[in-house]
Coordinates of C-alpha atoms and ligand atoms in Angstrom, one line a residue:
X103 CA -10.4 -1.8 -20.6
X104 CA -9.6 0.9 -18.2
X105 CA -6.9 2.3 -20.4
X106 CA -9.2 2.3 -23.4
X107 CA -11.8 4.2 -21.4
X108 CA -9.1 6.7 -20.4
X109 CA -7.9 7.3 -23.9
X110 CA -11.5 7.5 -25.1
X111 CA -11.9 10.5 -22.8
X112 CA -9.5 12.3 -25.1
X113 CA -10.5 10.8 -28.5
X114 CA -14.2 11.4 -27.8
X115 CA -13.9 15.0 -29.1
X116 CA -13.0 13.6 -32.5
X117 CA -15.7 11.0 -32.6
X118 CA -17.2 12.3 -35.8
X119 CA -13.8 11.9 -37.6
X120 CA -13.4 8.5 -35.9
X121 CA -16.8 7.4 -37.0
X122 CA -16.0 8.4 -40.6
X123 CA -12.6 6.7 -40.4
X124 CA -14.1 3.5 -39.2
X125 CA -16.9 3.7 -41.7
X126 CA -14.3 4.0 -44.5
X127 CA -12.4 1.1 -43.0
X128 CA -15.6 -1.0 -43.0
X129 CA -16.2 -0.1 -46.7
X130 CA -12.7 -1.1 -47.6
X131 CA -13.2 -4.4 -45.8
X132 CA -16.3 -4.9 -48.0
X133 CA -14.3 -4.0 -51.1
X134 CA -11.7 -6.6 -50.1
X135 CA -14.3 -9.3 -50.7
X136 CA -15.1 -8.1 -54.2
X137 CA -12.0 -9.1 -56.1
X138 CA -11.8 -12.7 -54.8
X139 CA -15.5 -13.1 -55.6
X140 CA -15.0 -11.7 -59.2
X141 CA -12.0 -14.0 -59.7
X142 CA -14.3 -16.9 -59.1
X143 CA -16.9 -15.5 -61.5
X144 CA -14.2 -15.1 -64.2
X145 CA -13.3 -18.7 -63.8
X146 CA -16.9 -20.1 -63.7
X147 CA -18.7 -17.7 -66.0
X148 CA -16.1 -16.4 -68.5
X149 CA -13.8 -19.4 -68.8
X150 CA -16.2 -22.4 -68.1
X151 CA -19.5 -20.9 -69.3
X152 CA -17.8 -19.0 -72.1
X153 CA -19.5 -15.7 -71.3
X154 CA -16.6 -13.7 -72.7
X155 CA -18.5 -10.5 -72.9
X156 CA -18.4 -10.4 -69.0
X157 CA -14.6 -10.4 -68.9
X158 CA -13.9 -6.7 -69.5
X159 CA -16.7 -5.3 -67.2
X160 CA -15.5 -7.7 -64.5
X161 CA -11.8 -6.7 -65.0
X162 CA -13.0 -3.0 -65.0
X163 CA -14.7 -3.6 -61.6
X164 CA -11.5 -5.2 -60.2
X165 CA -9.4 -2.2 -61.3
X166 CA -11.9 0.2 -59.9
X167 CA -12.1 -1.6 -56.6
X168 CA -8.3 -1.8 -56.3
X169 CA -8.0 1.9 -57.0
X170 CA -10.9 2.9 -54.6
X171 CA -9.4 0.7 -51.9
X172 CA -6.1 2.5 -52.1
X173 CA -7.6 6.0 -52.1
X174 CA -10.1 5.3 -49.2
X175 CA -7.5 3.5 -47.1
X176 CA -5.1 6.4 -47.5
X177 CA -7.9 8.8 -46.5
X178 CA -8.8 7.1 -43.3
X179 CA -5.1 6.5 -42.4
X180 CA -4.8 10.3 -42.6
X181 CA -7.9 10.8 -40.4
X182 CA -6.5 8.5 -37.8
X183 CA -3.1 10.1 -37.9
X184 CA -4.7 13.5 -37.3
X185 CA -6.8 12.2 -34.5
X186 CA -3.8 10.6 -32.8
X187 CA -1.6 13.8 -33.2
X188 CA -4.4 15.9 -31.7
X189 CA -5.0 13.5 -28.9
X190 CA -1.3 13.3 -28.1
X191 CA -1.0 17.0 -28.3
X192 CA -3.7 17.4 -25.7
X193 CA -2.3 14.7 -23.4
X194 CA 1.3 16.0 -23.7
X195 CA 0.1 19.5 -22.8
X196 CA -1.8 18.2 -19.8
X197 CA 1.2 16.2 -18.6
X198 CA 3.4 19.2 -18.9
X199 CA 0.9 21.4 -17.0
X200 CA 0.7 18.7 -14.3
X201 CA 4.5 18.6 -14.0
X202 CA 4.4 22.3 -13.2
X203 CA 1.6 21.9 -10.6
X204 CA 3.5 19.1 -8.8
X205 CA 5.4 20.2 -5.8
X206 CA 8.8 19.6 -4.2
X207 CA 7.6 16.4 -2.5
X208 CA 7.0 14.9 -6.0
X209 CA 10.3 15.9 -7.4
X210 CA 12.1 14.8 -4.2
X211 CA 11.0 11.2 -4.8
X212 CA 10.8 11.0 -8.6
X213 CA 13.6 10.5 -11.0
X214 CA 13.9 12.8 -14.0
X215 CA 14.5 9.7 -16.2
X216 CA 11.2 8.2 -15.2
X217 CA 9.4 11.4 -16.1
X218 CA 11.2 11.6 -19.4
X219 CA 10.2 8.0 -20.2
X220 CA 6.6 8.9 -19.6
X221 CA 6.8 12.0 -21.7
X222 CA 8.5 10.2 -24.6
X223 CA 8.3 6.3 -24.9
X224 CA 4.9 6.0 -23.1
X225 CA 3.4 8.9 -25.1
X226 CA 4.7 7.2 -28.3
X227 CA 2.9 4.0 -27.4
X228 CA -0.3 5.9 -26.8
X229 CA 0.1 7.7 -30.2
X230 CA 0.8 4.5 -32.0
X231 CA -2.4 3.0 -30.5
X232 CA -4.6 5.8 -31.6
X233 CA -2.9 6.3 -35.0
X234 CA -2.6 2.7 -36.1
X235 CA -3.8 0.0 -33.7
X236 CA -7.4 1.1 -33.4
X237 CA -8.1 0.9 -37.1
X238 CA -5.9 -2.1 -37.7
X239 CA -8.0 -4.1 -35.1
X240 CA -11.2 -2.9 -36.7
X241 CA -9.9 -3.6 -40.2
X242 CA -8.7 -7.1 -39.4
X243 CA -11.8 -8.0 -37.5
X244 CA -14.2 -6.9 -40.2
X245 CA -12.2 -8.5 -43.0
X246 CA -12.2 -11.8 -41.0
X247 CA -16.0 -11.5 -40.5
X248 CA -16.8 -10.6 -44.1
X249 CA -14.5 -13.3 -45.4
X250 CA -16.3 -15.9 -43.2
X251 CA -19.6 -14.5 -44.3
X252 CA -18.8 -14.8 -48.0
X253 CA -17.4 -18.3 -47.5
X254 CA -20.5 -19.4 -45.7
X255 CA -22.6 -17.8 -48.5
X256 CA -20.6 -19.6 -51.2
X257 CA -20.2 -23.0 -49.7
X258 CA -21.1 -23.6 -46.0
X259 CA -19.4 -27.1 -45.6
X260 CA -16.0 -25.9 -46.9
X261 CA -16.4 -22.7 -44.7
X262 CA -17.0 -24.9 -41.7
X263 CA -13.9 -27.0 -42.5
X264 CA -11.9 -23.8 -42.6
X265 CA -13.3 -22.7 -39.2
X266 CA -12.0 -25.9 -37.6
X267 CA -8.8 -24.4 -36.4
X268 CA -10.2 -21.0 -35.4
X269 CA -11.0 -21.8 -31.7
X270 CA -7.4 -23.0 -31.2
X271 CA -6.2 -19.7 -32.6
X272 CA -8.5 -17.8 -30.3
X273 CA -7.3 -19.8 -27.3
X274 CA -3.7 -19.2 -28.2
X275 CA -4.2 -15.5 -28.7
X276 CA -5.8 -15.3 -25.3
X277 CA -3.0 -17.2 -23.6
X278 CA -0.5 -14.9 -25.3
X279 CA -2.2 -11.8 -24.1
X280 CA -2.2 -13.2 -20.6
X281 CA 1.4 -14.2 -20.4
X282 CA 3.0 -11.3 -22.3
X283 CA 1.4 -8.4 -20.4
X284 CA 3.7 -8.4 -17.3
X285 CA 6.7 -8.4 -19.6
X286 CA 5.6 -5.1 -21.1
X287 CA 5.3 -3.5 -17.7
X288 CA 8.8 -4.8 -16.8
X289 CA 10.2 -3.5 -20.1
X290 CA 8.9 0.0 -19.6
X291 CA 10.0 0.1 -16.0
X292 CA 13.5 -0.9 -17.1
X293 CA 13.4 1.7 -19.9
X294 CA 12.7 4.4 -17.2
X295 CA 15.7 3.1 -15.2
X296 CA 17.9 3.2 -18.2
X297 CA 16.7 6.7 -19.0
X298 CA 17.5 7.8 -15.4
X299 CA 21.1 6.5 -15.6
X300 CA 21.7 8.3 -18.9
X301 CA 20.1 11.5 -17.7
X302 CA 22.1 11.5 -14.4
X303 CA 25.3 10.8 -16.2
X304 CA 24.8 13.6 -18.7
X305 CA 23.9 16.1 -15.9
X306 CA 26.7 14.8 -13.7
X307 CA 29.4 14.3 -16.4
X308 CA 31.7 16.8 -14.8
X309 CA 31.7 14.9 -11.5
X310 CA 32.2 11.6 -13.3
X311 CA 35.2 13.0 -15.1
X312 CA 36.6 14.7 -12.0
X313 CA 36.6 11.4 -10.1
X314 CA 37.7 9.5 -13.2
X315 CA 34.7 7.2 -12.8
X316 CA 33.9 6.7 -16.4
X317 CA 34.5 2.9 -16.2
X318 CA 32.3 2.7 -13.2
X319 CA 29.5 4.6 -14.9
X320 CA 29.9 2.6 -18.1
X321 CA 29.6 -0.6 -16.0
X322 CA 26.5 0.8 -14.2
X323 CA 25.0 1.6 -17.6
X324 CA 25.9 -1.8 -18.9
X325 CA 24.0 -3.5 -16.1
X326 CA 20.9 -1.5 -16.8
X327 CA 21.3 -1.9 -20.5
X328 CA 21.8 -5.7 -20.1
X329 CA 18.6 -5.8 -17.9
X330 CA 16.7 -3.9 -20.6
X331 CA 17.9 -6.4 -23.3
X332 CA 17.0 -9.3 -21.0
X333 CA 13.5 -8.0 -20.3
X334 CA 12.9 -7.5 -24.1
X335 CA 14.2 -11.0 -24.7
X336 CA 11.9 -12.4 -22.0
X337 CA 9.1 -10.9 -23.8
X338 CA 10.4 -12.2 -27.2
X339 CA 10.7 -15.7 -25.7
X340 CA 7.0 -15.7 -25.0
X341 CA 6.4 -14.5 -28.5
X342 CA 8.6 -17.1 -30.0
X343 CA 6.6 -19.8 -28.2
X344 CA 3.3 -18.7 -29.7
X345 CA 3.9 -16.9 -33.0
X346 CA 5.2 -20.0 -34.9
X347 CA 2.1 -21.9 -33.8
X348 CA -0.2 -19.1 -34.8
X349 CA 1.7 -18.9 -38.1
X350 CA 1.5 -22.7 -38.7
X351 CA -2.2 -22.7 -38.0
X352 CA -2.6 -20.1 -40.7
X353 CA -0.7 -22.4 -43.0
X354 CA -2.9 -25.4 -42.0
X355 CA -5.8 -23.4 -43.3
X356 CA -4.4 -23.4 -46.8
X357 CA -3.8 -27.1 -46.6
X358 CA -7.4 -27.8 -45.4
X359 CA -8.7 -25.6 -48.2
X360 CA -6.7 -27.4 -51.0
X361 CA -7.4 -30.8 -49.6
X362 CA -11.1 -30.5 -48.7
X363 CA -11.9 -28.0 -51.5
X364 CA -10.0 -30.2 -54.1
X365 CA -12.0 -33.3 -53.1
X366 CA -15.3 -31.3 -53.3
X367 CA -14.3 -30.0 -56.8
X368 CA -13.6 -33.7 -57.9
X369 CA -17.0 -34.7 -56.4
X370 CA -18.7 -31.9 -58.2
X371 CA -20.1 -30.2 -55.1
X372 CA -17.8 -27.2 -55.6
X373 CA -16.9 -25.3 -58.8
X374 CA -13.4 -24.4 -59.7
X375 CA -14.4 -20.7 -59.6
X376 CA -15.6 -21.2 -56.0
X377 CA -12.4 -22.9 -55.0
X378 CA -10.5 -19.9 -56.6
X379 CA -12.6 -17.5 -54.5
X380 CA -11.9 -19.5 -51.4
X381 CA -8.2 -19.5 -52.3
X382 CA -8.3 -15.7 -52.8
X383 CA -10.0 -15.3 -49.5
X384 CA -7.5 -17.4 -47.5
X385 CA -5.4 -14.3 -46.8
X386 CA -8.4 -12.7 -45.2
X387 CA -8.4 -15.4 -42.6
X388 CA -4.7 -15.9 -42.2
X389 CA -3.7 -12.2 -42.2
X390 CA -5.9 -11.2 -39.2
X391 CA -4.6 -14.3 -37.3
X392 CA -1.0 -13.3 -38.0
X393 CA -1.8 -9.7 -37.2
X394 CA -3.6 -10.7 -34.0
X395 CA -0.2 -11.4 -32.4
X396 CA 1.3 -8.0 -33.2
X397 CA -1.9 -6.2 -32.3
X398 CA -2.1 -7.9 -28.9
X399 CA 1.5 -6.9 -28.5
X400 CA 0.7 -3.3 -29.3
X401 CA -2.4 -3.2 -27.1
X402 CA -0.4 -4.6 -24.2
X403 CA 2.3 -2.0 -24.8
X404 CA -0.4 0.7 -24.9
X405 CA -2.0 -0.5 -21.7
X406 CA 1.4 -0.5 -19.8
X407 CA 2.2 3.0 -21.1
X408 CA -1.2 4.5 -20.7
X409 CA -1.2 3.4 -17.0
X410 CA 2.0 5.3 -16.5
X411 CA 0.8 8.4 -18.3
X412 CA -2.5 8.3 -16.4
X413 CA -0.8 7.8 -13.1
X414 CA 1.3 10.9 -13.6
X415 CA -1.7 12.9 -14.7
X416 CA -3.6 11.8 -11.6
X417 CA -0.8 12.6 -9.2
X418 CA -2.0 15.3 -7.0
X419 CA 0.3 18.0 -5.5
X420 CA 0.3 18.2 -1.8
X421 CA 0.8 22.0 -1.9
X422 CA -2.3 23.5 -3.4
X423 CA -4.1 26.8 -3.6
X424 CA -6.7 27.2 -0.8
X425 CA -10.4 27.3 -2.0
X426 CA -10.7 31.0 -0.9
X427 CA -7.6 33.1 -1.4
X428 CA -6.6 36.4 0.1
X429 CA -6.8 39.0 -2.6
X430 CA -3.9 41.5 -2.3
X431 CA -1.8 42.7 -5.2
X432 CA 1.4 43.4 -3.4
X433 CA 2.8 42.1 -0.1
X434 CA 4.2 44.5 2.4
X435 CA 6.7 42.1 3.8
X436 CA 5.7 41.1 7.4
X437 CA 6.9 37.6 8.2
X438 CA 6.0 35.6 11.3
X439 CA 6.9 32.1 12.3
X440 CA 4.9 30.9 15.2
X441 CA 6.0 27.6 16.8
X442 CA 6.8 26.1 13.4
X443 CA 7.9 22.4 13.2
X444 CA 8.6 20.5 10.1
X445 CA 9.6 16.9 9.1
X446 CA 11.0 15.4 6.0
X447 CA 9.4 11.9 6.4
X448 CA 10.4 10.8 9.9
X449 CA 13.2 13.3 10.3
X450 CA 12.3 16.3 12.4
X451 CA 14.1 19.1 10.7
X452 CA 12.6 22.3 12.3
X453 CA 11.5 22.4 15.9
X454 CA 9.4 25.2 17.4
X455 CA 10.7 28.0 15.2
X456 CA 9.3 31.4 16.2
X457 CA 10.4 34.9 15.1
X458 CA 8.9 38.1 13.7
X459 CA 10.1 40.3 10.9
X460 CA 8.9 43.8 9.9
X461 CA 8.8 45.1 6.3
X462 CA 12.2 46.5 5.3
X463 CA 14.1 44.4 7.8
X464 CA 17.0 42.1 6.9
X465 CA 17.2 38.7 8.6
X466 CA 20.5 36.8 8.6
X467 CA 20.4 33.1 9.1
X468 CA 23.5 31.3 10.1
X469 CA 24.3 27.8 11.4
X470 CA 26.1 24.6 10.6
X471 CA 25.3 22.7 7.5
X472 CA 22.1 20.7 7.7
X473 CA 20.8 22.8 10.6
X474 CA 17.6 23.6 8.6
X475 CA 18.3 27.1 7.2
X476 CA 17.1 26.3 3.7
X477 CA 14.2 24.3 5.0
X478 CA 13.0 27.3 7.0
X479 CA 12.9 29.6 4.0
X480 CA 11.3 26.8 1.9
X481 CA 8.3 27.0 4.3
X482 CA 8.1 30.8 3.6
X483 CA 7.6 30.2 -0.1
X484 CA 5.3 27.2 0.6
X485 CA 7.6 24.8 -1.2
X486 CA 6.6 22.6 1.7
X487 CA 4.0 23.1 4.4
X488 CA 4.8 23.1 8.1
X489 CA 3.6 20.1 10.2
X490 CA 2.6 22.3 13.1
X491 CA 2.6 26.0 13.9
X492 CA 2.0 28.8 11.5
X493 CA 4.0 30.7 8.9
X494 CA 2.4 34.1 8.3
X495 CA 3.2 36.6 5.6
X496 CA 1.6 40.0 6.1
X497 CA -0.2 38.6 9.1
X498 CA -1.9 35.9 7.0
X499 CA -1.1 32.2 7.1
X500 CA 0.8 31.3 3.9
X501 CA -1.7 28.5 3.3
X502 CA -4.4 31.1 2.8
X503 CA -2.5 33.1 0.1
X504 CA -2.8 32.4 -3.5
X505 CA 0.2 30.2 -4.0
X506 CA 1.4 31.9 -7.2
X507 CA 0.8 35.4 -5.9
X508 CA 2.8 34.6 -2.8
X509 CA 5.7 33.3 -4.8
X510 CA 5.4 36.2 -7.3
X511 CA 6.0 38.5 -4.4
X512 CA 9.2 36.8 -3.4
X513 CA 12.5 36.8 -5.2
X514 CA 14.4 33.7 -4.2
X515 CA 17.9 32.9 -5.2
X516 CA 18.3 29.2 -4.3
X517 CA 21.5 27.6 -3.1
X518 CA 21.5 25.3 -6.1
X519 CA 21.6 27.9 -8.8
X520 CA 19.9 27.0 -12.1
X521 CA 20.4 29.0 -15.3
X522 CA 18.6 28.2 -18.5
X523 CA 20.4 27.6 -21.8
X524 CA 19.4 31.1 -23.0
X525 CA 21.0 34.5 -23.3
X526 CA 22.3 36.2 -20.2
X527 CA 19.6 38.8 -20.7
X528 CA 16.9 36.1 -21.0
X529 CA 18.1 34.6 -17.7
X530 CA 18.1 37.8 -15.8
X531 CA 14.7 38.8 -17.2
X532 CA 13.2 35.4 -16.4
X533 CA 11.0 36.7 -13.6
X534 CA 10.2 39.9 -15.5
X535 CA 10.2 39.0 -19.2
X536 CA 9.0 42.5 -20.3
X537 CA 11.9 44.3 -18.6
X538 CA 13.9 46.6 -20.9
X539 CA 17.6 46.0 -21.6
X540 CA 18.3 49.0 -19.4
X541 CA 16.4 47.5 -16.5
X542 CA 18.2 44.2 -17.0
X543 CA 21.6 46.1 -17.0
X544 CA 20.6 48.0 -13.9
X545 CA 19.8 44.8 -12.1
X546 CA 23.1 43.3 -13.2
X547 CA 25.0 46.4 -12.0
X548 CA 23.4 46.0 -8.6
X549 CA 24.4 42.4 -8.5
X550 CA 28.0 43.3 -9.5
X551 CA 27.5 41.3 -12.7
X552 CA 27.5 44.1 -15.3
X553 CA 31.2 44.4 -15.6
X554 CA 32.0 40.8 -16.4
X555 CA 28.9 40.5 -18.7
X556 CA 30.0 43.6 -20.7
X557 CA 33.4 42.0 -21.2
X558 CA 31.9 38.9 -22.9
X559 CA 32.2 39.1 -26.7
X560 CA 28.4 39.1 -27.1
X561 CA 27.6 40.8 -23.8
X562 CA 24.0 40.3 -22.6
X563 CA 23.3 38.3 -25.8
X564 CA 25.8 35.6 -24.8
X565 CA 24.1 32.3 -24.7
X566 CA 25.0 30.3 -21.7
X567 CA 25.1 26.6 -21.7
X568 CA 22.8 24.3 -19.9
X569 CA 22.8 25.1 -16.1
X570 CA 25.1 28.0 -16.9
X571 CA 28.0 26.0 -18.2
X572 CA 30.8 28.3 -19.3
X573 CA 30.5 30.7 -16.3
X574 CA 32.3 30.6 -13.0
X575 CA 30.4 29.8 -9.8
X576 CA 30.6 33.4 -8.7
X577 CA 29.4 34.7 -12.1
X578 CA 26.5 32.3 -12.0
X579 CA 25.6 33.5 -8.5
X580 CA 25.6 37.1 -9.6
X581 CA 23.4 36.4 -12.6
X582 CA 20.9 34.7 -10.3
X583 CA 21.1 37.6 -8.0
X584 CA 20.5 40.1 -10.8
X585 CA 17.4 37.9 -11.7
X586 CA 16.1 38.3 -8.2
X587 CA 16.9 42.0 -8.1
X588 CA 15.0 42.7 -11.3
X589 CA 11.9 40.9 -10.1
X590 CA 11.4 43.8 -7.6
X591 CA 9.5 41.7 -5.0
X592 CA 8.6 42.6 -1.4
X593 CA 10.5 39.7 0.0
X594 CA 14.0 38.8 -1.1
X595 CA 15.5 35.5 -0.1
X596 CA 19.2 34.8 -0.7
X597 CA 20.2 31.3 0.1
X598 CA 24.0 31.2 0.3
X599 CA 24.0 33.4 -2.7
X600 CA 27.4 35.1 -2.3
X601 CA 29.4 32.1 -1.1
X602 CA 31.4 32.0 -4.3
X603 CA 31.8 35.7 -4.6
X604 CA 34.9 37.4 -3.2
X605 CA 34.7 39.5 -0.1
X606 CA 35.0 42.8 -1.8
X607 CA 32.3 42.1 -4.3
X608 CA 30.1 40.8 -1.5
X609 CA 30.5 44.0 0.4
X610 CA 29.5 46.0 -2.7
X611 CA 26.4 43.8 -3.1
X612 CA 25.4 44.3 0.5
X613 CA 25.7 48.1 0.2
X614 CA 23.5 47.9 -2.9
X615 CA 21.0 45.9 -1.0
X616 CA 21.0 48.4 1.8
X617 CA 20.7 51.4 -0.5
X618 CA 18.2 50.1 -3.1
X619 CA 16.0 47.6 -1.2
X620 CA 15.4 49.6 2.0
X621 CA 11.7 48.8 2.0
X622 CA 12.1 45.1 1.2
X623 CA 12.2 42.3 3.7
X624 CA 15.4 40.4 3.1
X625 CA 16.5 36.9 4.2
X626 CA 20.2 36.1 3.9
X627 CA 21.3 32.6 4.6
X628 CA 25.1 32.4 4.8
X629 CA 28.1 30.7 6.4
X630 CA 30.2 33.9 6.7
X631 CA 29.6 36.2 9.6
X632 CA 30.4 39.1 7.2
X633 CA 27.3 38.3 5.1
X634 CA 24.9 38.6 8.0
X635 CA 26.5 41.0 10.5
X636 CA 24.6 44.0 9.3
X637 CA 21.2 42.3 9.6
X638 CA 18.4 43.6 11.8
X639 CA 17.9 40.1 13.2
X640 CA 20.3 37.2 13.1
X641 CA 19.0 33.7 13.7
X642 CA 21.5 31.2 14.7
X643 CA 20.3 27.7 13.9
X644 CA 21.5 24.3 15.1
X645 CA 19.7 20.9 14.8
X646 CA 16.6 22.6 13.5
X647 CA 16.3 25.0 16.4
X648 CA 17.0 28.7 16.8
X649 CA 19.7 28.6 19.5
X650 CA 20.5 32.3 19.5
X651 CA 18.9 35.4 18.0
X652 CA 19.5 39.1 18.0
X653 CA 21.7 41.7 16.4
X654 CA 25.4 41.2 15.8
X655 CA 26.6 43.1 18.9
X656 CA 24.0 41.4 21.1
X657 CA 25.1 37.9 19.9
X658 CA 28.8 38.8 20.4
X659 CA 28.0 39.8 24.0
X660 CA 26.2 36.5 24.6
X661 CA 29.5 34.8 23.9
X662 CA 27.7 31.7 22.6
X663 CA 27.8 29.9 19.3
X664 CA 27.8 33.0 17.1
X665 CA 30.7 34.4 19.1
X666 CA 32.7 31.2 18.6
X667 CA 32.0 31.2 14.9
X668 CA 33.3 34.8 14.8
X669 CA 36.3 33.7 16.7
X670 CA 36.9 30.9 14.2
X671 CA 36.5 33.2 11.2
X672 CA 38.3 36.3 12.5
X673 CA 39.8 35.6 15.9
X674 CA 42.6 33.1 16.2
X675 CA 42.7 32.7 12.4
X676 CA 43.3 36.4 12.1
X677 CA 46.7 36.0 13.8
X678 CA 47.6 32.9 11.9
X679 CA 46.3 33.8 8.4
X680 CA 46.8 37.6 8.3
X681 CA 43.1 38.3 8.4
X682 CA 42.1 36.0 5.5
X683 CA 38.6 34.8 6.1
X684 CA 37.7 31.1 6.5
X685 CA 34.3 29.7 5.6
X686 CA 32.8 27.6 8.4
Ligands
ATP736 N1 14.3 17.2 0.2 C1 14.7 16.7 1.3 N2 14.2 15.5 1.7 C2 14.6 14.9 2.8 N3 15.5 15.5 3.7 C3 15.9 16.7 3.4 C4 15.6 17.4 2.2 N4 16.2 18.5 2.1 C5 16.9 18.6 3.3 N5 16.8 17.5 4.0 C6 17.3 17.3 5.4 O1 16.9 18.3 6.2 C7 17.9 18.8 7.0 C8 18.1 20.3 6.9 O2 18.5 20.6 5.6 P1 18.7 22.1 5.1 O3 19.0 22.0 3.6 O4 17.5 22.9 5.5 O5 20.0 22.5 5.9 P2 20.8 23.8 5.7 O6 21.0 24.4 7.1 O7 20.3 24.7 4.7 O8 22.2 23.2 5.2 P3 23.3 23.9 4.2 O9 24.0 24.9 5.0 O10 24.2 22.8 4.0 O11 22.6 24.4 3.1 C9 19.2 18.0 6.7 O12 19.3 17.0 7.6 C10 18.8 17.4 5.3 O13 19.4 16.1 5.2

């Protein structure tokens, strides 16, 4: 009932259409009684009583009823289809909005395949319910009621005899509903897992091939596929137990009718015409019974799917806008971390981080892998919130900023570069869609990307594959860099952005940064000393703590971790590798 109430929240808007649709369905159910009744009249009045003048008018009514039924049924099917499409359009839109509101916490723990299953299979089950199941339930219920009413009107004793098996059918239908419901939840859960395997395999097909793990992946898929088949079969087994019984009971009705009705005709308590009417109405009892099974199936499927869709819609992001936001158009670029600590679950990833940055300064962050560098800048963009301490931008806690304004004022190039399957121009202009081609080209020049883009046959119009397939790692990084440069934000964050770029190009990019982004606050996370040595402040991180900080020369004089890294990258290796740089 809860799922019905939930979907009603969306359908309510179309209640006038729904009312007319159901009214038409009701009318068709009434019309369905007319032809069986007239068939009986033709037998009794035209054939037995020889009132031949009634034949043509009665036949005319039958033709008219048949035609009207078809037209009206078509009309309300269209109404329900429109209602369902509008409903689904609304829900799908809300789901998509919600997916954009949800934060990193949600995406950390949710599989893409599961989200896709909700957006496709579950939405289809909801659509099917609103487009078909609602009116089919109504149509079948009213036909059954009218048929029983007409039967009782014509001949109550025979109608009672026909009703004999009805309680059994009701009981069986209830049992079926009860036992089949968990199987639908299991099926849709397994469908989501199957989706996840397929989605991961498509995204990771290069890794699969590189490790020649096709057989392993096929086997992994087979296991999930077999489980999906098994769960469907489990459900079907329950069906198979009940459906033949429901079907047989429907057949029993015909036998009861012929047997009891025949005896009554012989006794003279029932006319042949009345028997013919009963016979013509038998489908109106058996059909709803047969359909009951399928409709229960569809309703269960709907409930299982609606629960999943609703759950996603009701998932609240942990990172939300504050009720009162600071209203500033542009950030200046002050950044302060005051005793900031952060955990992923139980793992303490950042411990008592404190540092201050002025607008226009560049901060280099260096440290071993997993030391918390990316996490630190994730707190700056409020992808996550700190557990204790304060992250301040322009002297205001990031939690008091309008979330979207804050991020709009930051240009972040993430470590895991993502390019959309769009043109190169479209990808660079992603953060600034109204930028002219000249502006896009200027940003690409600053990111040292213009030269290689111009050499592509279609230049900036080249469509790049999903995630930037078709470009080298360094080219992808430079396009992402151009995207950030074009955004012209107060704070620029580059997370390991030039790791795949050669040293010479990296130097050019650094000079560009220095010359063109003097007034911007810039964070550069890197593994190479060369990437950070010009910074105004270098933070050296280890195990979630800042173990050293200062300028390049100061850190060298400290002869600590930074100095050792420098030695590893330039020192001893210099002699052995003729100055070739090594990435730590
Ligand atoms: N989404 C996440 N959920 C749980 N733990 C995470 C998540 N992201 C990172 N971690 C953990 O947090 C710690 C710090 O990770 P982080 O990515 O900040 O390190 P990093 O210094 O940027 O490393 P790298 O140089 O390899 O990019 C690691 O132990 C990592 O396993």
